[in-house]
Coordinates of C-alpha atoms and ligand atoms in Angstrom, one line a residue:
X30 CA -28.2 -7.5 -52.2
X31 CA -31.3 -9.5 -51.1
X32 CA -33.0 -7.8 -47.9
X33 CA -32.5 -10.7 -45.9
X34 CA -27.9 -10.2 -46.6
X35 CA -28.3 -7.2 -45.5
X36 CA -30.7 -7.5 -42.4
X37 CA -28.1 -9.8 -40.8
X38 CA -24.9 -7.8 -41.9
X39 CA -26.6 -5.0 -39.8
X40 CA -27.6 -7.4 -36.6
X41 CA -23.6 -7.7 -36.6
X42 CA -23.1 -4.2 -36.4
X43 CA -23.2 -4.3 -32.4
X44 CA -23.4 -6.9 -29.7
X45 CA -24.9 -6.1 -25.9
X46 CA -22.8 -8.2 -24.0
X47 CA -22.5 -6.6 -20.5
X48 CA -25.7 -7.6 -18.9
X49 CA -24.9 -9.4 -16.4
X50 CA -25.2 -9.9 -12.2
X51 CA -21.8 -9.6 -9.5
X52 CA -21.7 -11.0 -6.5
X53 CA -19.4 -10.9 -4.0
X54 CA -17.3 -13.3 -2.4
X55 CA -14.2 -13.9 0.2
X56 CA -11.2 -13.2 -1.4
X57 CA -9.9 -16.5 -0.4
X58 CA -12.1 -18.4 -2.4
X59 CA -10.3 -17.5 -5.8
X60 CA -7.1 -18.4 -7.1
X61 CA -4.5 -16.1 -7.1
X62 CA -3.4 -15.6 -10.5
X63 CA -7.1 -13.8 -11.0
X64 CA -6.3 -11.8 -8.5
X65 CA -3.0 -10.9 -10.1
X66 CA -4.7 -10.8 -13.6
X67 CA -7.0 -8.0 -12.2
X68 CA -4.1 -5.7 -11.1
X69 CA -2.3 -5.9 -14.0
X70 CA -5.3 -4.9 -15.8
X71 CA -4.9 -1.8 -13.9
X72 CA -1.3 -1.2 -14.4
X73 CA -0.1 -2.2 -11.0
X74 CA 3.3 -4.0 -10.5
X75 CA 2.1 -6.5 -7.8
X76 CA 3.3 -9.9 -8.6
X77 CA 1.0 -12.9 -7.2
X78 CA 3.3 -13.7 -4.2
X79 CA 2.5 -9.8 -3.0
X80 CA -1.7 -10.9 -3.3
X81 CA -0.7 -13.9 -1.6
X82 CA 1.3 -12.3 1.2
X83 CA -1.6 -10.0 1.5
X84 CA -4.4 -12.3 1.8
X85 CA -2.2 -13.8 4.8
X86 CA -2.3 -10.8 6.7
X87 CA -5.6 -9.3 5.8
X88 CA -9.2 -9.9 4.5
X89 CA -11.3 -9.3 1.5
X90 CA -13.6 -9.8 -1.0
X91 CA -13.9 -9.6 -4.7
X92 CA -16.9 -9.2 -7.1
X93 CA -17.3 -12.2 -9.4
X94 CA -19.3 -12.4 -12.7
X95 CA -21.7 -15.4 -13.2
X96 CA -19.3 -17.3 -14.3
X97 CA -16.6 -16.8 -11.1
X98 CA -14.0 -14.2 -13.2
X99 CA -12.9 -11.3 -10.8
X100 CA -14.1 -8.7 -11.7
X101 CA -13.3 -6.2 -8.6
X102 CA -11.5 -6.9 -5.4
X103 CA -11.2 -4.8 -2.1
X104 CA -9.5 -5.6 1.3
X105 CA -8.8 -4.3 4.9
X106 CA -6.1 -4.7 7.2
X107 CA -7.7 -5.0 11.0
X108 CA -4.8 -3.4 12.8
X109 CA -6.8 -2.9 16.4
X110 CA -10.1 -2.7 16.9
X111 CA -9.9 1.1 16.5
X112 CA -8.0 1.1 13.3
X113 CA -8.0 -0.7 9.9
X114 CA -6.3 -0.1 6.5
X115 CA -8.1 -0.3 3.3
X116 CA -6.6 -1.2 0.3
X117 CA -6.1 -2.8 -3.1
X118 CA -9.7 -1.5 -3.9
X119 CA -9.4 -2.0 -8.0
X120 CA -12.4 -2.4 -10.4
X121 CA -11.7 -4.0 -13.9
X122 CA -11.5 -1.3 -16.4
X123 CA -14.4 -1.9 -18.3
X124 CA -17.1 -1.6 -15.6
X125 CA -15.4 1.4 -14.2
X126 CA -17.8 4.4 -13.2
X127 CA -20.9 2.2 -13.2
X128 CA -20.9 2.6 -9.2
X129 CA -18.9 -1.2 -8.7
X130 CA -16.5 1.0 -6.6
X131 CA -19.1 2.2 -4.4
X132 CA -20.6 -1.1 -3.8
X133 CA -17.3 -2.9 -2.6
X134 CA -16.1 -0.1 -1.0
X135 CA -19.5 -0.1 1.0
X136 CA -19.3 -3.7 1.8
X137 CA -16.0 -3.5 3.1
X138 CA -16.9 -0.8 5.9
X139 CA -20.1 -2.7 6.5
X140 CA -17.5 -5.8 6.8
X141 CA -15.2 -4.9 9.1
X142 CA -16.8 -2.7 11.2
X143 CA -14.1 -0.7 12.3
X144 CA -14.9 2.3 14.3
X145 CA -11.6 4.0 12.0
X146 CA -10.3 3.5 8.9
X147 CA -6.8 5.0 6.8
X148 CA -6.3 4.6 3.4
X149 CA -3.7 5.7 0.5
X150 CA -6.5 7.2 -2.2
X151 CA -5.3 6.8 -6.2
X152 CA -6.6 9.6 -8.3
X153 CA -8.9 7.2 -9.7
X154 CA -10.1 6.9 -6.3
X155 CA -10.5 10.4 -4.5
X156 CA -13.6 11.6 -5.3
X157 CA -15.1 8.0 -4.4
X158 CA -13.7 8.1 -0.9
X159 CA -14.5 11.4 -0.5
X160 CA -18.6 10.4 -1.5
X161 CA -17.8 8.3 1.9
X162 CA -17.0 11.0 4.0
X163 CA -12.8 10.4 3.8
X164 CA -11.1 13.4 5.0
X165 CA -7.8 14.2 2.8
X166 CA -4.6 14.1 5.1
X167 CA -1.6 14.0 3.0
X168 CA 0.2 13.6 -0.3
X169 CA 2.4 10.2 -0.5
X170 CA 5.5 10.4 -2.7
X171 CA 6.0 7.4 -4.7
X172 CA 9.9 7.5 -5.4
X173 CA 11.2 4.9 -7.3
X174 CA 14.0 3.6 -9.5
X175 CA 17.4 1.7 -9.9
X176 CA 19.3 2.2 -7.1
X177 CA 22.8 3.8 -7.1
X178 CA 24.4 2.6 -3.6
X179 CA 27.1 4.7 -4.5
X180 CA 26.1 7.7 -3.4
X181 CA 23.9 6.3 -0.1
X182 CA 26.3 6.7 2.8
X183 CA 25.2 6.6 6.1
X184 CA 25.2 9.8 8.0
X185 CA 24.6 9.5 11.2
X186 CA 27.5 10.4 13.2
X187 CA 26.6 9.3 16.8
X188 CA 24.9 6.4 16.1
X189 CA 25.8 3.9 19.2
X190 CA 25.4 0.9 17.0
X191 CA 23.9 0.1 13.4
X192 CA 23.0 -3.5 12.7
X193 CA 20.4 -6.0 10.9
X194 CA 17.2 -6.7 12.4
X195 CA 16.7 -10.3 13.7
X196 CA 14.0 -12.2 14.9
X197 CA 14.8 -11.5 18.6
X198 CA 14.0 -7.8 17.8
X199 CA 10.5 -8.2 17.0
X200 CA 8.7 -6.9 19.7
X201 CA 11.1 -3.8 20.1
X202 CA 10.1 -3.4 15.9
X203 CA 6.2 -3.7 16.3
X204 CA 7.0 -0.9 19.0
X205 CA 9.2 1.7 17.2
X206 CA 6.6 1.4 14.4
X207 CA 3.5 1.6 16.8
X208 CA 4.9 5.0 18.1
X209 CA 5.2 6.1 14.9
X210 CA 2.1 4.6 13.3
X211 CA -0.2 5.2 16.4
X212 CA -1.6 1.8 16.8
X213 CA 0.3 -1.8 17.0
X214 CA 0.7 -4.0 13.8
X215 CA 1.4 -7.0 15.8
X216 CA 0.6 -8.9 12.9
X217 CA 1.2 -7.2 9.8
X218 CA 5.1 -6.4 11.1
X219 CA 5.6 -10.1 12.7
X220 CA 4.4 -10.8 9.0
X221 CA 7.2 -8.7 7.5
X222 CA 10.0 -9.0 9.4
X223 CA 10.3 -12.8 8.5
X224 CA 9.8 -11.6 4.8
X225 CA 12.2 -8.7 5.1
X226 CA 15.4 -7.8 5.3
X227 CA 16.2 -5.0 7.9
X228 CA 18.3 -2.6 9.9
X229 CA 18.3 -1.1 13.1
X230 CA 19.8 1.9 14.8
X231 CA 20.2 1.6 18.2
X232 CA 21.3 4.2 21.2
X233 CA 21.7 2.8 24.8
X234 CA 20.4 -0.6 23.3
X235 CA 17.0 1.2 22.5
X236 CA 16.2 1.1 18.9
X237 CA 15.4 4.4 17.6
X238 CA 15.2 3.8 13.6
X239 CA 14.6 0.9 11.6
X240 CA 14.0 0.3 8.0
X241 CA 12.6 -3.1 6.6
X242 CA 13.0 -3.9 3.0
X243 CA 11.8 -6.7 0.9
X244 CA 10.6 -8.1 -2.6
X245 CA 7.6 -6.5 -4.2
X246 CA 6.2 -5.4 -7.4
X247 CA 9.0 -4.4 -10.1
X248 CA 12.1 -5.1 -7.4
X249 CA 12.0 -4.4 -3.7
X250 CA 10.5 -2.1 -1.6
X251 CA 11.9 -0.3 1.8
X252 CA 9.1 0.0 4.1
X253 CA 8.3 0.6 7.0
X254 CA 10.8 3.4 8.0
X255 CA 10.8 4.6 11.3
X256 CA 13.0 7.2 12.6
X257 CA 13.4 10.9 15.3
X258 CA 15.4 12.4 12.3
X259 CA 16.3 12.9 9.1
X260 CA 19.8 11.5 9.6
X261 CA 19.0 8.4 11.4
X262 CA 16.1 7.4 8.5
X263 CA 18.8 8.0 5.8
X264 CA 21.4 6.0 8.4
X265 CA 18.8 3.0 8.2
X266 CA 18.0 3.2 4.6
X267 CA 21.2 3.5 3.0
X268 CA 22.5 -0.2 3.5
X269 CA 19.4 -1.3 1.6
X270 CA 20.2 0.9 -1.3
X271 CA 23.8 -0.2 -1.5
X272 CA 22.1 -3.6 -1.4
X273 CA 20.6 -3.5 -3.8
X274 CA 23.0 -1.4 -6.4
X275 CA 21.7 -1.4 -10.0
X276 CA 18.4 -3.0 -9.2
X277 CA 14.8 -1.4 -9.0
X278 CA 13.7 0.1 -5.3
X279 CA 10.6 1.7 -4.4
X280 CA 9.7 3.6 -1.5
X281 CA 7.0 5.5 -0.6
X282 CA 7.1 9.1 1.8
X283 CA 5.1 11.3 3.0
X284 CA 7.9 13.7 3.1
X285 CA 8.2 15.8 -0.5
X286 CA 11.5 17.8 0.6
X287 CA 14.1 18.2 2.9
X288 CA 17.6 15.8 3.3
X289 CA 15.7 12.8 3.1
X290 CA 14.0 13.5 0.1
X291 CA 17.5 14.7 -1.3
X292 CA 19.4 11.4 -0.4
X293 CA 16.4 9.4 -2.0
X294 CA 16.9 11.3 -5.3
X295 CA 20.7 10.9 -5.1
X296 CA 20.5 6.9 -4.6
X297 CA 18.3 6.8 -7.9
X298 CA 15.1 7.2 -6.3
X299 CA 12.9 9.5 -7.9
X300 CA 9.2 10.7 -8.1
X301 CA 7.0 8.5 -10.4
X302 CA 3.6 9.2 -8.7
X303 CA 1.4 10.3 -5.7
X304 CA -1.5 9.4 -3.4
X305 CA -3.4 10.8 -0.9
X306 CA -3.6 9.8 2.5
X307 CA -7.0 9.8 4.0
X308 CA -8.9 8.7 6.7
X309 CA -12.5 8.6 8.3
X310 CA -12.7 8.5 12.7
X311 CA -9.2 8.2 12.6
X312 CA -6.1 10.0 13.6
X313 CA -2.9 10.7 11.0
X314 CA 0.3 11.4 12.6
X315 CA 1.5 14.1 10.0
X316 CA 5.6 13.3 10.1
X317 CA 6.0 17.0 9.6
X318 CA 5.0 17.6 13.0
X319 CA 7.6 16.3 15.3
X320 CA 6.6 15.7 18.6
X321 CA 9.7 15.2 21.3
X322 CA 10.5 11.6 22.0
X323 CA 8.0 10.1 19.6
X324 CA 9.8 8.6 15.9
X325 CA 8.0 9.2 12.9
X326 CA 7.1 7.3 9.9
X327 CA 9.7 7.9 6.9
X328 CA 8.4 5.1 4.5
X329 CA 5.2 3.2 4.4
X330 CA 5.0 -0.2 4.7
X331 CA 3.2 -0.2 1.5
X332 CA 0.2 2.0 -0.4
X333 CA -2.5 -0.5 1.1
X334 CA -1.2 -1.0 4.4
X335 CA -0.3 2.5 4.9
Ligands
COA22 C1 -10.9 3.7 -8.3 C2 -11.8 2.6 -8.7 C3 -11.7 1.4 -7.8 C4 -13.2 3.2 -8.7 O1 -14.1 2.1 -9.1 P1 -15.4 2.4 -9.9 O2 -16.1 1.1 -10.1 O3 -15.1 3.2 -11.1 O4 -16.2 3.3 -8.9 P2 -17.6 3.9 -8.9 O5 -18.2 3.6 -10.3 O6 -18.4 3.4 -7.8 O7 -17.4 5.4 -8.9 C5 -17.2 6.1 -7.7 C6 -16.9 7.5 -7.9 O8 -15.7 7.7 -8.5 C7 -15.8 8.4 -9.8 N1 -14.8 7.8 -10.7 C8 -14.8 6.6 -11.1 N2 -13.7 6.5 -12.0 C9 -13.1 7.7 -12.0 C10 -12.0 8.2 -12.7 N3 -11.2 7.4 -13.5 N4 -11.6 9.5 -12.5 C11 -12.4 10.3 -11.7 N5 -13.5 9.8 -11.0 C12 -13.8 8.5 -11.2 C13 -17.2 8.1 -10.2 O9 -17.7 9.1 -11.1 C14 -17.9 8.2 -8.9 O10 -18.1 9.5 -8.5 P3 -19.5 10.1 -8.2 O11 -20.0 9.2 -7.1 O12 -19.2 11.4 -7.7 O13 -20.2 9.9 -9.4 C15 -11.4 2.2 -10.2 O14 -11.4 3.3 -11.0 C16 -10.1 1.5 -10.3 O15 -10.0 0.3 -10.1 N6 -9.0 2.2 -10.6 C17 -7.7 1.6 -10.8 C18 -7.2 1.1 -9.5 C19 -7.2 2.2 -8.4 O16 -6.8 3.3 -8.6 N7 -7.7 1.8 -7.2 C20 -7.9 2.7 -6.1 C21 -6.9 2.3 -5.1 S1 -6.9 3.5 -3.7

């Protein structure tokens, strides 16, 4: 072998090919199906209509190579001026732990500004949100699976009247869920209703439990749930499940026992992850502590809007 074969056999032996400057942009200035390619790359079930719906009811920004390919994205969901929601915070695998994280997630509280943020924390994610002064609040269940309506039976005995959720209840909804939530969604839940299914239960014409359900991901997910008890959540949730009989459901809880949690696992709903719930200047109302008179939330609306 001359010296020069064997010279340019070893200059094949590796290539540096990650040198190379991000910048960051609106999410709105890139197409969708990037968006979409970058959460897959992740292993999330998030079709491009879910991006899409988010982009129309929040902001964000991604992290583009020189070349525009997405190569992080992060986005917040301005409730009120006290309160935003952070989510969909993903970096592509292969620049993971080189600080990308940090530098969106940075961005984004520099961005909007919001004296109070929540957020549903991956175990990817913790220990970065806890570098940014997150507090931990509480595990979310992530149940999930095909549905069997057969055993979902409502079970609320005294329930004055059971119905679906029309466009004329939309102000009574934004309510139920703000008591439970602890600020108003005006847009995220005017957003969702039209894109929803959902029920109502309703005593003395006031609605006291409502669960929305629509397509995401995998199949559909029910979310938000708002309910006083046990009984009326699983009242509200059960028409869903038996809507959806033999299909895939999701629905994420902060609640890991108890009748609800029992019910979920009965209609084919079982555990397939967690998250943690955590927040910086903001309050969490834990749905473990009732208070009288105030609903509580059963069933996020999803991961990233909380
Ligand atoms: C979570 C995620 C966005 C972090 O992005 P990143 O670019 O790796 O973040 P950074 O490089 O800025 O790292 C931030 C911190 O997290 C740590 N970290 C990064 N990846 C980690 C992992 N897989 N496991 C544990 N810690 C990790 C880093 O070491 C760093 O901690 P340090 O500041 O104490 O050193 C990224 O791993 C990701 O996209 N994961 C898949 C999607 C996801 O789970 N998103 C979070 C939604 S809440």
């Amino acid at each position: 072998m001359s010296s020069e074969t064997s010279m340019n056999s070893s200059s094949l032996e590796s290539l540096a090919v990650d040198v190379f400057e991000m910048r960051l942009a609106d999410i709105n200035t890139v197409d969708v199906t990037q968006l979409h390619a970058l959460s897959i790359a992740v292993g999330w079930p998030h079709r491009a209509e879910d991006w899409q719906f988010m982009r129309g009811v929040g902001r964000g920004i991604v992290a583009l190579d020189e070349i525009g390919r997405v190569l992080g994205s992060a986005m917040w969901f301005p409730y009120t001026e006290t309160l935003a929601a952070i989510g969909m915070v993903i970096t592509s695998p292969r620049l993971q732990a080189l600080g990308t994280g940090q530098w969106l997630m940075k961005r984004v509280m520099m961005e909007c500004d919001g004296p109070g943020y929540r957020l549903n924390a991956t175990r990817a994610a913790f220990r970065l949100y806890l570098s940014l002064d997150f507090n931990q609040r509480k595990t979310v269940f992530q149940c999930q699976g095909r549905a069997s309506g057969s055993e979902a039976r409502p079970v609320s005995a005294d329930a004055v009247e059971l119905r679906p959720l029309v466009e004329a209840d939309l102000a009574r909804v934004i309510d139920c869920d703000a008591r439970a939530f602890g600020v108003r969604r005006t847009a995220l839940i005017t957003a969702l209703l039209q894109q929803s299914s959902g029920y109502g239960l309703f005593r003395s014409d006031q609605l006291e439990a409502l669960a929305l359900c629509r397509r995401f991901g995998r199949g559909h997910v029910i979310g938000p749930v708002v309910a006083s008890c046990d009984e009326d959540a699983i009242a509200v949730v059960a028409p869903h499940v038996a809507a959806h009989e033999g299909h895939f459901l999701r629905l994420d809880t902060h609640f890991e026992a108890g009748q609800f949690r029992s019910f979920l696992a009965a209609a084919g709903l079982s555990l397939f992850d967690t998250v943690t719930t955590m927040s910086l200047r903001a309050e969490f109302f834990d749905p473990n502590q009732r208070v009288v008179g105030r609903p509580v939330t059963y069933a996020l609306a999803s991961q990233a809007f909380g």
